[in-house]
């Protein structure tokens, strides 16, 4: 008797991949190629989260993206290798739709709790750690964070030292390091960090961390999706929804009975909608769950008189990764770092079988050569990603670089620490150090460029 | 008799001839003859040594009076613990019968009754030989039980898998079973103390969900959630675990649809089996959970075939609600009512750990305005007493808190001891959290009455006299504690001769327990089998 599969109604989690983002922090790379399709280790960026979902056991993903990306995905061979069923939903490209708006858009497709991912996440996290928090504590939200990755590579086009600290996130967790108590961005805190008394009373020991990076991976209950549908004012998951949920854990309205008037609530009128939704989370057997919790001799905290979870129904949890790879490819520095590290994630032959490499070429073991490349004699390639259909002529030295598809590099060039986008042509004898050559550009022969961003003139007009 | 010993070697023929001559002593001689035959068969077939006395039972009718003396002596030996009845049993019977038939031929003057008896013996021998050819040991067992009508149907039980972890064959069988059910196998962790190496020992940091796919498709999400909560200790305590289990089953039943060409009564039970294996892997099932599962399975199989899906599901959901209401909620109320009679003003009551039932009793007694104070005894590593303390103090009861090492210090102050139970075994032993038997022992030494409170659904038919045979080993890393920044046991695995033991349960003998308060009333510990029998009759 086969154990059989569960019907659609009993599916545990649905995966939603957000791939409509524009890559606003790396416009030099993305003005021609949309961010999800940028090659990292010769695979498009979107391949990595899809691969994560496939490895873990998902069978279907809802991908929210633009038409352009959908077209590119359908022709990409690596995407075709992925066996999960992709349900692609296209939205407009003008960028008005935030992540929460997109969820509202696909609200009918969502039948159960969801796992929301960003397309630029590269990680080897054990996903069950995040999902277990979500399951075991019956949490409303569970997310993934990791210690900020320091990017050590020199980034082309950056003059001088790295910018001073970007907008930091202040994350407060409880003594176990799992329960999320407080989350705010530096930009929102004008005068200083203020913590409500109700939080301090319930969790006297709070650890506040600043060196954490949000991986933009969230497990959300279905009730939250319903809430977003009702409240059209929320447009971004990370920017608005998450801080709201974290704040609402300690709101008085939730902990009291459903009929209580929220006179003491602050600005948001949406709170009573949330209260009624969040309280309708569980199934019809709320009283049985309550009975089980009463009879159980477990408490998540000790030292005060209250029951487990302080009686709160809304709970947010975070899993903080301290080992392993986890970062998002949303800046140029991250993109370069990704290219360094991504090949180590997977064991694939570094050299594509269809590439033509002459015998007198010196190739390091940490380079990746793409499909149908032509590498001529006396070339030296070290720590470089070379995309598909690229041809490299003789006596070229390439080190620490990223070369995308359809690039032609003439003889005698010397390229170091650079990023060369698709369809570019590098003239003979050119010497490039830490440069970024935009899409379709061509570099004149015998030119020497150091630490420059070379893009087309039409691109320069965009601000 | 000297004669018989002399003629030992000469075989049956001489004995028979003598029997012919000496009429009176026929039966005695026959007795001895048969005894001799038996001995010869024993010598001849040394392999089936232990079966020889058994075959003597089959020869009951034949030599009529010959048997009575041999039977009582052999009966106790047949009750000896050979669980697998060999098919070789009937073989000596055949030989004996053959000997009988030859004897019959040589005695044409035998009476009709004796001839009939011999015929009967022959028939029985034939039947037995047919059974022997089949090689079916099970059929021989009822024959064996027929011979001992005084006993209640001895059921041949196999040892459960979870106490045979050091037997590689059993592990292989388990692995195969789990593979068939598509459930991952949880591997044991760390060095096990040799006395308990036959039990599983898992690590909390290696949950079973590591090996499951996300989202889980083979196992219902409610069951996965429940398994996680069990293994992390979020749902702990006999009653809580049973209620949570039944809640999860309700969700499973709600989401269930009968596949075509299948019947709900059979298919649903098969669907539940892998879930139960999964939960067992997360944390070994408790006796209360086992009884709840038996009840549900019985209810499911009793659903008539004509019943439609929706009706059947509603019926099952109602059954579960009734079960919880009757056996847990109402039982708690009844037990509280009885127990409150036993609490008088000015009492000092000692409780151990966190038992939901005992806490309930104390809170109700307090509401009924009894004046008493409570001493909560706690023990590492679980320190559940803290939770009990919190619940009692929240109600306003005056409490004292000590660790179990101080129990002999505090006992002179105590007037009664109330203990909760995880299960009550059929021989009257109480299985409860480790430390309970210690408290009962010390209380006995101080002549303090010990009252155990337990609902009847926790009564189980197992028999155990020590805490070694069947127990649960918790995560040994729980014993590691960090004080002042130093963790002494951090690398305990590297020390070869060191083993950490974290037992969960222990058994208390009925001599230490003065009264058991159940929803059926206040009974002595030794009346547990009576309750079980009454329950079985009901079911």
PDB file of N, CA, C and O in Angstrom, chain A residues 1 3 6-7 10 12-13 56-58 127-128 131-132 135-138 283 285 288-289 291-292 294-299 302 304-307, chain B residues 181 209-210 213-217 221 225 228-229 233-236 239-240 243 247 250 254-255 267 271 324 354 384 386-387 390-391 393-394:
ATOM      1  N   UNK A   1       0.870  -1.186   0.000  1.00  0.00           N
ATOM      2  CA  UNK A   1       0.000   0.000   0.000  1.00  0.00           C
ATOM      3  C   UNK A   1       0.895   1.219   0.000  1.00  0.00           C
ATOM      4  O   UNK A   1       1.715   1.389   0.868  1.00  0.00           O
ATOM      5  N   UNK A   3       2.365   4.806   0.475  1.00  0.00           N
ATOM      6  CA  UNK A   3       2.066   5.851   1.451  1.00  0.00           C
ATOM      7  C   UNK A   3       1.418   7.033   0.774  1.00  0.00           C
ATOM      8  O   UNK A   3       0.632   7.758   1.333  1.00  0.00           O
ATOM      9  N   UNK A   6       0.062  13.644  -0.585  1.00  0.00           N
ATOM     10  CA  UNK A   6      -1.060  14.346   0.007  1.00  0.00           C
ATOM     11  C   UNK A   6      -1.750  15.171  -1.063  1.00  0.00           C
ATOM     12  O   UNK A   6      -1.155  15.588  -2.029  1.00  0.00           O
ATOM     13  N   UNK A   7      -2.995  15.416  -0.821  1.00  0.00           N
ATOM     14  CA  UNK A   7      -3.725  16.232  -1.798  1.00  0.00           C
ATOM     15  C   UNK A   7      -3.252  17.675  -1.691  1.00  0.00           C
ATOM     16  O   UNK A   7      -2.603  18.058  -0.733  1.00  0.00           O
ATOM     17  N   UNK A  10      -3.434  19.771   1.531  1.00  0.00           N
ATOM     18  CA  UNK A  10      -2.618  19.548   2.707  1.00  0.00           C
ATOM     19  C   UNK A  10      -1.160  19.870   2.456  1.00  0.00           C
ATOM     20  O   UNK A  10      -0.294  19.457   3.196  1.00  0.00           O
ATOM     21  N   UNK A  12       2.252  21.630   2.636  1.00  0.00           N
ATOM     22  CA  UNK A  12       2.722  22.343   3.808  1.00  0.00           C
ATOM     23  C   UNK A  12       3.165  23.759   3.481  1.00  0.00           C
ATOM     24  O   UNK A  12       2.839  24.701   4.178  1.00  0.00           O
ATOM     25  N   UNK A  13       3.972  23.897   2.443  1.00  0.00           N
ATOM     26  CA  UNK A  13       4.533  25.207   2.119  1.00  0.00           C
ATOM     27  C   UNK A  13       4.517  25.394   0.615  1.00  0.00           C
ATOM     28  O   UNK A  13       4.756  24.452  -0.130  1.00  0.00           O
ATOM     29  N   UNK A  56      16.129  20.791  -1.622  1.00  0.00           N
ATOM     30  CA  UNK A  56      15.419  20.574  -0.369  1.00  0.00           C
ATOM     31  C   UNK A  56      14.170  19.720  -0.560  1.00  0.00           C
ATOM     32  O   UNK A  56      13.733  19.033   0.355  1.00  0.00           O
ATOM     33  N   UNK A  57      13.605  19.764  -1.761  1.00  0.00           N
ATOM     34  CA  UNK A  57      12.483  18.862  -2.025  1.00  0.00           C
ATOM     35  C   UNK A  57      11.229  19.529  -2.530  1.00  0.00           C
ATOM     36  O   UNK A  57      10.199  18.880  -2.630  1.00  0.00           O
ATOM     37  N   UNK A  58      11.297  20.802  -2.855  1.00  0.00           N
ATOM     38  CA  UNK A  58      10.117  21.446  -3.417  1.00  0.00           C
ATOM     39  C   UNK A  58       9.865  20.907  -4.811  1.00  0.00           C
ATOM     40  O   UNK A  58      10.785  20.584  -5.544  1.00  0.00           O
ATOM     41  N   UNK A 127      17.968  24.416   5.052  1.00  0.00           N
ATOM     42  CA  UNK A 127      16.685  25.113   5.121  1.00  0.00           C
ATOM     43  C   UNK A 127      15.773  24.584   6.213  1.00  0.00           C
ATOM     44  O   UNK A 127      14.891  25.294   6.701  1.00  0.00           O
ATOM     45  N   UNK A 128      16.021  23.367   6.628  1.00  0.00           N
ATOM     46  CA  UNK A 128      15.119  22.824   7.657  1.00  0.00           C
ATOM     47  C   UNK A 128      15.259  23.581   8.967  1.00  0.00           C
ATOM     48  O   UNK A 128      14.345  23.569   9.784  1.00  0.00           O
ATOM     49  N   UNK A 131      12.694  26.342   8.657  1.00  0.00           N
ATOM     50  CA  UNK A 131      11.330  25.830   8.600  1.00  0.00           C
ATOM     51  C   UNK A 131      10.960  25.131   9.907  1.00  0.00           C
ATOM     52  O   UNK A 131       9.806  25.157  10.326  1.00  0.00           O
ATOM     53  N   UNK A 132      11.948  24.523  10.580  1.00  0.00           N
ATOM     54  CA  UNK A 132      11.639  23.873  11.857  1.00  0.00           C
ATOM     55  C   UNK A 132      11.188  24.874  12.894  1.00  0.00           C
ATOM     56  O   UNK A 132      10.312  24.591  13.704  1.00  0.00           O
ATOM     57  N   UNK A 135       7.676  25.587  12.111  1.00  0.00           N
ATOM     58  CA  UNK A 135       6.740  24.513  12.442  1.00  0.00           C
ATOM     59  C   UNK A 135       6.584  24.332  13.945  1.00  0.00           C
ATOM     60  O   UNK A 135       5.481  24.256  14.461  1.00  0.00           O
ATOM     61  N   UNK A 136       7.739  24.197  14.617  1.00  0.00           N
ATOM     62  CA  UNK A 136       7.679  23.757  16.012  1.00  0.00           C
ATOM     63  C   UNK A 136       6.954  24.764  16.898  1.00  0.00           C
ATOM     64  O   UNK A 136       6.185  24.388  17.777  1.00  0.00           O
ATOM     65  N   UNK A 137       7.208  26.046  16.674  1.00  0.00           N
ATOM     66  CA  UNK A 137       6.604  27.043  17.550  1.00  0.00           C
ATOM     67  C   UNK A 137       5.327  27.609  16.972  1.00  0.00           C
ATOM     68  O   UNK A 137       4.798  28.574  17.499  1.00  0.00           O
ATOM     69  N   UNK A 138       4.846  27.056  15.879  1.00  0.00           N
ATOM     70  CA  UNK A 138       3.624  27.558  15.239  1.00  0.00           C
ATOM     71  C   UNK A 138       3.760  29.054  14.982  1.00  0.00           C
ATOM     72  O   UNK A 138       2.881  29.851  15.328  1.00  0.00           O
ATOM     73  N   UNK A 283      -6.645  26.110  13.263  1.00  0.00           N
ATOM     74  CA  UNK A 283      -7.786  25.355  12.768  1.00  0.00           C
ATOM     75  C   UNK A 283      -8.916  25.409  13.780  1.00  0.00           C
ATOM     76  O   UNK A 283      -8.870  26.113  14.782  1.00  0.00           O
ATOM     77  N   UNK A 285      -9.609  23.454  15.958  1.00  0.00           N
ATOM     78  CA  UNK A 285      -9.361  22.798  17.240  1.00  0.00           C
ATOM     79  C   UNK A 285      -8.470  23.624  18.137  1.00  0.00           C
ATOM     80  O   UNK A 285      -7.599  23.092  18.796  1.00  0.00           O
ATOM     81  N   UNK A 288      -8.219  22.369  21.689  1.00  0.00           N
ATOM     82  CA  UNK A 288      -7.390  21.194  21.938  1.00  0.00           C
ATOM     83  C   UNK A 288      -5.929  21.564  22.045  1.00  0.00           C
ATOM     84  O   UNK A 288      -5.196  21.073  22.896  1.00  0.00           O
ATOM     85  N   UNK A 289      -5.507  22.459  21.147  1.00  0.00           N
ATOM     86  CA  UNK A 289      -4.122  22.914  21.204  1.00  0.00           C
ATOM     87  C   UNK A 289      -3.857  23.606  22.528  1.00  0.00           C
ATOM     88  O   UNK A 289      -2.801  23.448  23.138  1.00  0.00           O
ATOM     89  N   UNK A 291      -5.400  23.061  25.298  1.00  0.00           N
ATOM     90  CA  UNK A 291      -5.353  22.035  26.346  1.00  0.00           C
ATOM     91  C   UNK A 291      -3.990  21.374  26.378  1.00  0.00           C
ATOM     92  O   UNK A 291      -3.401  21.176  27.446  1.00  0.00           O
ATOM     93  N   UNK A 292      -3.472  21.055  25.198  1.00  0.00           N
ATOM     94  CA  UNK A 292      -2.166  20.398  25.142  1.00  0.00           C
ATOM     95  C   UNK A 292      -1.092  21.310  25.707  1.00  0.00           C
ATOM     96  O   UNK A 292      -0.204  20.871  26.446  1.00  0.00           O
ATOM     97  N   UNK A 294      -1.508  23.684  27.902  1.00  0.00           N
ATOM     98  CA  UNK A 294      -1.672  23.803  29.354  1.00  0.00           C
ATOM     99  C   UNK A 294      -1.078  22.626  30.078  1.00  0.00           C
ATOM    100  O   UNK A 294      -0.487  22.752  31.138  1.00  0.00           O
ATOM    101  N   UNK A 295      -1.313  21.411  29.513  1.00  0.00           N
ATOM    102  CA  UNK A 295      -0.864  20.208  30.206  1.00  0.00           C
ATOM    103  C   UNK A 295       0.623  19.970  30.029  1.00  0.00           C
ATOM    104  O   UNK A 295       1.213  19.161  30.713  1.00  0.00           O
ATOM    105  N   UNK A 296       1.226  20.656  29.074  1.00  0.00           N
ATOM    106  CA  UNK A 296       2.635  20.389  28.821  1.00  0.00           C
ATOM    107  C   UNK A 296       3.482  21.125  29.844  1.00  0.00           C
ATOM    108  O   UNK A 296       3.171  22.237  30.239  1.00  0.00           O
ATOM    109  N   UNK A 297       4.561  20.491  30.280  1.00  0.00           N
ATOM    110  CA  UNK A 297       5.383  21.149  31.290  1.00  0.00           C
ATOM    111  C   UNK A 297       6.554  21.838  30.639  1.00  0.00           C
ATOM    112  O   UNK A 297       7.702  21.635  31.012  1.00  0.00           O
ATOM    113  N   UNK A 298       6.291  22.630  29.646  1.00  0.00           N
ATOM    114  CA  UNK A 298       7.372  23.321  28.942  1.00  0.00           C
ATOM    115  C   UNK A 298       7.088  24.800  28.956  1.00  0.00           C
ATOM    116  O   UNK A 298       5.940  25.244  28.835  1.00  0.00           O
ATOM    117  N   UNK A 299       8.146  25.567  29.058  1.00  0.00           N
ATOM    118  CA  UNK A 299       7.990  27.010  28.973  1.00  0.00           C
ATOM    119  C   UNK A 299       9.186  27.546  28.214  1.00  0.00           C
ATOM    120  O   UNK A 299      10.293  27.029  28.369  1.00  0.00           O
ATOM    121  N   UNK A 302      11.884  31.573  31.660  1.00  0.00           N
ATOM    122  CA  UNK A 302      11.590  31.366  33.073  1.00  0.00           C
ATOM    123  C   UNK A 302      11.944  32.604  33.847  1.00  0.00           C
ATOM    124  O   UNK A 302      12.674  33.452  33.373  1.00  0.00           O
ATOM    125  N   UNK A 304       9.461  34.547  35.306  1.00  0.00           N
ATOM    126  CA  UNK A 304       8.265  35.329  35.613  1.00  0.00           C
ATOM    127  C   UNK A 304       7.066  34.398  35.651  1.00  0.00           C
ATOM    128  O   UNK A 304       7.184  33.200  35.495  1.00  0.00           O
ATOM    129  N   UNK A 305       5.912  34.982  35.901  1.00  0.00           N
ATOM    130  CA  UNK A 305       4.731  34.174  36.183  1.00  0.00           C
ATOM    131  C   UNK A 305       3.939  33.806  34.961  1.00  0.00           C
ATOM    132  O   UNK A 305       2.860  33.248  35.088  1.00  0.00           O
ATOM    133  N   UNK A 306       4.405  34.167  33.787  1.00  0.00           N
ATOM    134  CA  UNK A 306       3.512  33.933  32.665  1.00  0.00           C
ATOM    135  C   UNK A 306       3.803  32.621  31.976  1.00  0.00           C
ATOM    136  O   UNK A 306       4.886  32.047  32.085  1.00  0.00           O
ATOM    137  N   UNK A 307       2.816  32.179  31.226  1.00  0.00           N
ATOM    138  CA  UNK A 307       2.884  30.885  30.564  1.00  0.00           C
ATOM    139  C   UNK A 307       3.805  30.955  29.359  1.00  0.00           C
ATOM    140  O   UNK A 307       4.395  31.986  29.074  1.00  0.00           O
TER     141      UNK A 307
ATOM    142  N   UNK B 181       8.122   2.400   4.400  1.00  0.00           N
ATOM    143  CA  UNK B 181       7.151   3.450   4.701  1.00  0.00           C
ATOM    144  C   UNK B 181       7.669   4.819   4.310  1.00  0.00           C
ATOM    145  O   UNK B 181       7.010   5.815   4.557  1.00  0.00           O
ATOM    146  N   UNK B 209      13.812  15.915  10.848  1.00  0.00           N
ATOM    147  CA  UNK B 209      13.412  16.708   9.697  1.00  0.00           C
ATOM    148  C   UNK B 209      14.576  17.034   8.776  1.00  0.00           C
ATOM    149  O   UNK B 209      14.383  17.459   7.643  1.00  0.00           O
ATOM    150  N   UNK B 210      15.797  16.816   9.259  1.00  0.00           N
ATOM    151  CA  UNK B 210      16.959  17.037   8.391  1.00  0.00           C
ATOM    152  C   UNK B 210      16.872  16.176   7.152  1.00  0.00           C
ATOM    153  O   UNK B 210      17.331  16.545   6.085  1.00  0.00           O
ATOM    154  N   UNK B 213      11.978  15.904   3.170  1.00  0.00           N
ATOM    155  CA  UNK B 213      11.935  16.987   2.200  1.00  0.00           C
ATOM    156  C   UNK B 213      11.061  18.110   2.754  1.00  0.00           C
ATOM    157  O   UNK B 213      10.179  17.885   3.567  1.00  0.00           O
ATOM    158  N   UNK B 214      11.370  19.307   2.325  1.00  0.00           N
ATOM    159  CA  UNK B 214      10.524  20.445   2.678  1.00  0.00           C
ATOM    160  C   UNK B 214       9.852  20.876   1.401  1.00  0.00           C
ATOM    161  O   UNK B 214      10.572  21.205   0.470  1.00  0.00           O
ATOM    162  N   UNK B 215       8.601  20.998   1.261  1.00  0.00           N
ATOM    163  CA  UNK B 215       7.570  20.669   2.228  1.00  0.00           C
ATOM    164  C   UNK B 215       7.375  19.162   2.303  1.00  0.00           C
ATOM    165  O   UNK B 215       7.595  18.471   1.322  1.00  0.00           O
ATOM    166  N   UNK B 216       6.977  18.684   3.449  1.00  0.00           N
ATOM    167  CA  UNK B 216       6.890  17.242   3.581  1.00  0.00           C
ATOM    168  C   UNK B 216       5.685  16.736   2.814  1.00  0.00           C
ATOM    169  O   UNK B 216       4.578  17.222   2.973  1.00  0.00           O
ATOM    170  N   UNK B 217       5.955  15.780   1.968  1.00  0.00           N
ATOM    171  CA  UNK B 217       4.863  15.284   1.144  1.00  0.00           C
ATOM    172  C   UNK B 217       4.416  13.901   1.576  1.00  0.00           C
ATOM    173  O   UNK B 217       3.285  13.516   1.378  1.00  0.00           O
ATOM    174  N   UNK B 221       1.712  17.388   7.267  1.00  0.00           N
ATOM    175  CA  UNK B 221       2.418  18.466   7.989  1.00  0.00           C
ATOM    176  C   UNK B 221       2.080  18.546   9.473  1.00  0.00           C
ATOM    177  O   UNK B 221       2.950  18.908  10.280  1.00  0.00           O
ATOM    178  N   UNK B 225       4.933  18.519  12.376  1.00  0.00           N
ATOM    179  CA  UNK B 225       4.996  19.536  13.430  1.00  0.00           C
ATOM    180  C   UNK B 225       4.981  18.867  14.803  1.00  0.00           C
ATOM    181  O   UNK B 225       5.752  19.218  15.696  1.00  0.00           O
ATOM    182  N   UNK B 228       8.288  17.232  15.646  1.00  0.00           N
ATOM    183  CA  UNK B 228       9.282  18.229  16.034  1.00  0.00           C
ATOM    184  C   UNK B 228       9.049  18.686  17.464  1.00  0.00           C
ATOM    185  O   UNK B 228       9.989  18.846  18.249  1.00  0.00           O
ATOM    186  N   UNK B 229       7.771  18.908  17.788  1.00  0.00           N
ATOM    187  CA  UNK B 229       7.484  19.387  19.136  1.00  0.00           C
ATOM    188  C   UNK B 229       7.822  18.330  20.179  1.00  0.00           C
ATOM    189  O   UNK B 229       8.258  18.662  21.274  1.00  0.00           O
ATOM    190  N   UNK B 233      10.873  18.765  22.945  1.00  0.00           N
ATOM    191  CA  UNK B 233      10.386  18.874  24.315  1.00  0.00           C
ATOM    192  C   UNK B 233       9.364  19.971  24.516  1.00  0.00           C
ATOM    193  O   UNK B 233       9.052  20.307  25.653  1.00  0.00           O
ATOM    194  N   UNK B 234       8.829  20.516  23.432  1.00  0.00           N
ATOM    195  CA  UNK B 234       7.843  21.574  23.573  1.00  0.00           C
ATOM    196  C   UNK B 234       6.534  20.986  24.085  1.00  0.00           C
ATOM    197  O   UNK B 234       5.788  21.610  24.840  1.00  0.00           O
ATOM    198  N   UNK B 235       6.226  19.784  23.667  1.00  0.00           N
ATOM    199  CA  UNK B 235       5.060  19.093  24.198  1.00  0.00           C
ATOM    200  C   UNK B 235       5.609  17.947  25.019  1.00  0.00           C
ATOM    201  O   UNK B 235       6.138  16.978  24.485  1.00  0.00           O
ATOM    202  N   UNK B 236       5.530  18.070  26.332  1.00  0.00           N
ATOM    203  CA  UNK B 236       6.097  17.050  27.196  1.00  0.00           C
ATOM    204  C   UNK B 236       5.101  16.763  28.304  1.00  0.00           C
ATOM    205  O   UNK B 236       4.380  17.641  28.747  1.00  0.00           O
ATOM    206  N   UNK B 239      -0.135  13.461  29.450  1.00  0.00           N
ATOM    207  CA  UNK B 239      -1.431  13.944  28.976  1.00  0.00           C
ATOM    208  C   UNK B 239      -1.279  14.873  27.788  1.00  0.00           C
ATOM    209  O   UNK B 239      -2.001  14.772  26.798  1.00  0.00           O
ATOM    210  N   UNK B 240      -0.313  15.783  27.874  1.00  0.00           N
ATOM    211  CA  UNK B 240      -0.129  16.755  26.797  1.00  0.00           C
ATOM    212  C   UNK B 240       0.194  16.037  25.496  1.00  0.00           C
ATOM    213  O   UNK B 240      -0.319  16.386  24.425  1.00  0.00           O
ATOM    214  N   UNK B 243      -2.968  14.404  24.063  1.00  0.00           N
ATOM    215  CA  UNK B 243      -3.916  15.369  23.500  1.00  0.00           C
ATOM    216  C   UNK B 243      -3.387  15.903  22.181  1.00  0.00           C
ATOM    217  O   UNK B 243      -4.123  16.013  21.188  1.00  0.00           O
ATOM    218  N   UNK B 247      -5.081  15.584  18.522  1.00  0.00           N
ATOM    219  CA  UNK B 247      -5.340  16.781  17.726  1.00  0.00           C
ATOM    220  C   UNK B 247      -4.774  16.620  16.325  1.00  0.00           C
ATOM    221  O   UNK B 247      -5.426  16.938  15.323  1.00  0.00           O
ATOM    222  N   UNK B 250      -6.797  14.330  14.305  1.00  0.00           N
ATOM    223  CA  UNK B 250      -8.031  14.953  13.817  1.00  0.00           C
ATOM    224  C   UNK B 250      -7.766  15.674  12.514  1.00  0.00           C
ATOM    225  O   UNK B 250      -8.550  15.620  11.567  1.00  0.00           O
ATOM    226  N   UNK B 254      -9.341  14.901   8.886  1.00  0.00           N
ATOM    227  CA  UNK B 254     -10.065  15.925   8.128  1.00  0.00           C
ATOM    228  C   UNK B 254      -9.555  16.027   6.715  1.00  0.00           C
ATOM    229  O   UNK B 254     -10.331  16.222   5.779  1.00  0.00           O
ATOM    230  N   UNK B 255      -8.241  15.908   6.553  1.00  0.00           N
ATOM    231  CA  UNK B 255      -7.680  16.076   5.213  1.00  0.00           C
ATOM    232  C   UNK B 255      -7.669  14.795   4.406  1.00  0.00           C
ATOM    233  O   UNK B 255      -7.140  14.767   3.312  1.00  0.00           O
ATOM    234  N   UNK B 267      -8.102   1.540   4.824  1.00  0.00           N
ATOM    235  CA  UNK B 267      -7.074   2.388   4.240  1.00  0.00           C
ATOM    236  C   UNK B 267      -6.562   3.406   5.242  1.00  0.00           C
ATOM    237  O   UNK B 267      -5.372   3.698   5.291  1.00  0.00           O
ATOM    238  N   UNK B 271      -2.824   4.246   6.522  1.00  0.00           N
ATOM    239  CA  UNK B 271      -2.219   5.571   6.375  1.00  0.00           C
ATOM    240  C   UNK B 271      -1.601   6.012   7.689  1.00  0.00           C
ATOM    241  O   UNK B 271      -0.597   6.721   7.710  1.00  0.00           O
ATOM    242  N   UNK B 324     -11.145  12.278  24.472  1.00  0.00           N
ATOM    243  CA  UNK B 324     -10.379  13.259  25.236  1.00  0.00           C
ATOM    244  C   UNK B 324     -11.211  13.772  26.404  1.00  0.00           C
ATOM    245  O   UNK B 324     -10.737  13.910  27.533  1.00  0.00           O
ATOM    246  N   UNK B 354       6.754  18.015  37.430  1.00  0.00           N
ATOM    247  CA  UNK B 354       5.568  18.724  36.985  1.00  0.00           C
ATOM    248  C   UNK B 354       4.581  17.721  36.423  1.00  0.00           C
ATOM    249  O   UNK B 354       4.707  17.302  35.273  1.00  0.00           O
ATOM    250  N   UNK B 384      11.867  20.292  35.816  1.00  0.00           N
ATOM    251  CA  UNK B 384      10.467  20.564  35.519  1.00  0.00           C
ATOM    252  C   UNK B 384       9.750  21.175  36.714  1.00  0.00           C
ATOM    253  O   UNK B 384       8.690  21.763  36.567  1.00  0.00           O
ATOM    254  N   UNK B 386      10.318  23.677  38.286  1.00  0.00           N
ATOM    255  CA  UNK B 386      10.190  25.131  38.204  1.00  0.00           C
ATOM    256  C   UNK B 386       8.857  25.510  37.595  1.00  0.00           C
ATOM    257  O   UNK B 386       8.200  26.464  37.992  1.00  0.00           O
ATOM    258  N   UNK B 387       8.445  24.748  36.592  1.00  0.00           N
ATOM    259  CA  UNK B 387       7.179  25.045  35.931  1.00  0.00           C
ATOM    260  C   UNK B 387       6.014  24.751  36.875  1.00  0.00           C
ATOM    261  O   UNK B 387       5.054  25.529  36.966  1.00  0.00           O
ATOM    262  N   UNK B 390       5.814  27.521  39.333  1.00  0.00           N
ATOM    263  CA  UNK B 390       5.221  28.731  38.766  1.00  0.00           C
ATOM    264  C   UNK B 390       3.712  28.619  38.770  1.00  0.00           C
ATOM    265  O   UNK B 390       2.995  29.539  39.162  1.00  0.00           O
ATOM    266  N   UNK B 391       3.205  27.455  38.337  1.00  0.00           N
ATOM    267  CA  UNK B 391       1.748  27.328  38.240  1.00  0.00           C
ATOM    268  C   UNK B 391       1.081  27.382  39.599  1.00  0.00           C
ATOM    269  O   UNK B 391       0.005  27.952  39.752  1.00  0.00           O
ATOM    270  N   UNK B 393       2.307  28.796  42.411  1.00  0.00           N
ATOM    271  CA  UNK B 393       2.446  30.118  43.044  1.00  0.00           C
ATOM    272  C   UNK B 393       1.516  31.120  42.381  1.00  0.00           C
ATOM    273  O   UNK B 393       0.986  32.014  43.032  1.00  0.00           O
ATOM    274  N   UNK B 394       1.312  30.933  41.088  1.00  0.00           N
ATOM    275  CA  UNK B 394       0.429  31.856  40.374  1.00  0.00           C
ATOM    276  C   UNK B 394      -0.977  31.812  40.961  1.00  0.00           C
ATOM    277  O   UNK B 394      -1.690  32.809  40.978  1.00  0.00           O
TER     278      UNK B 394
END
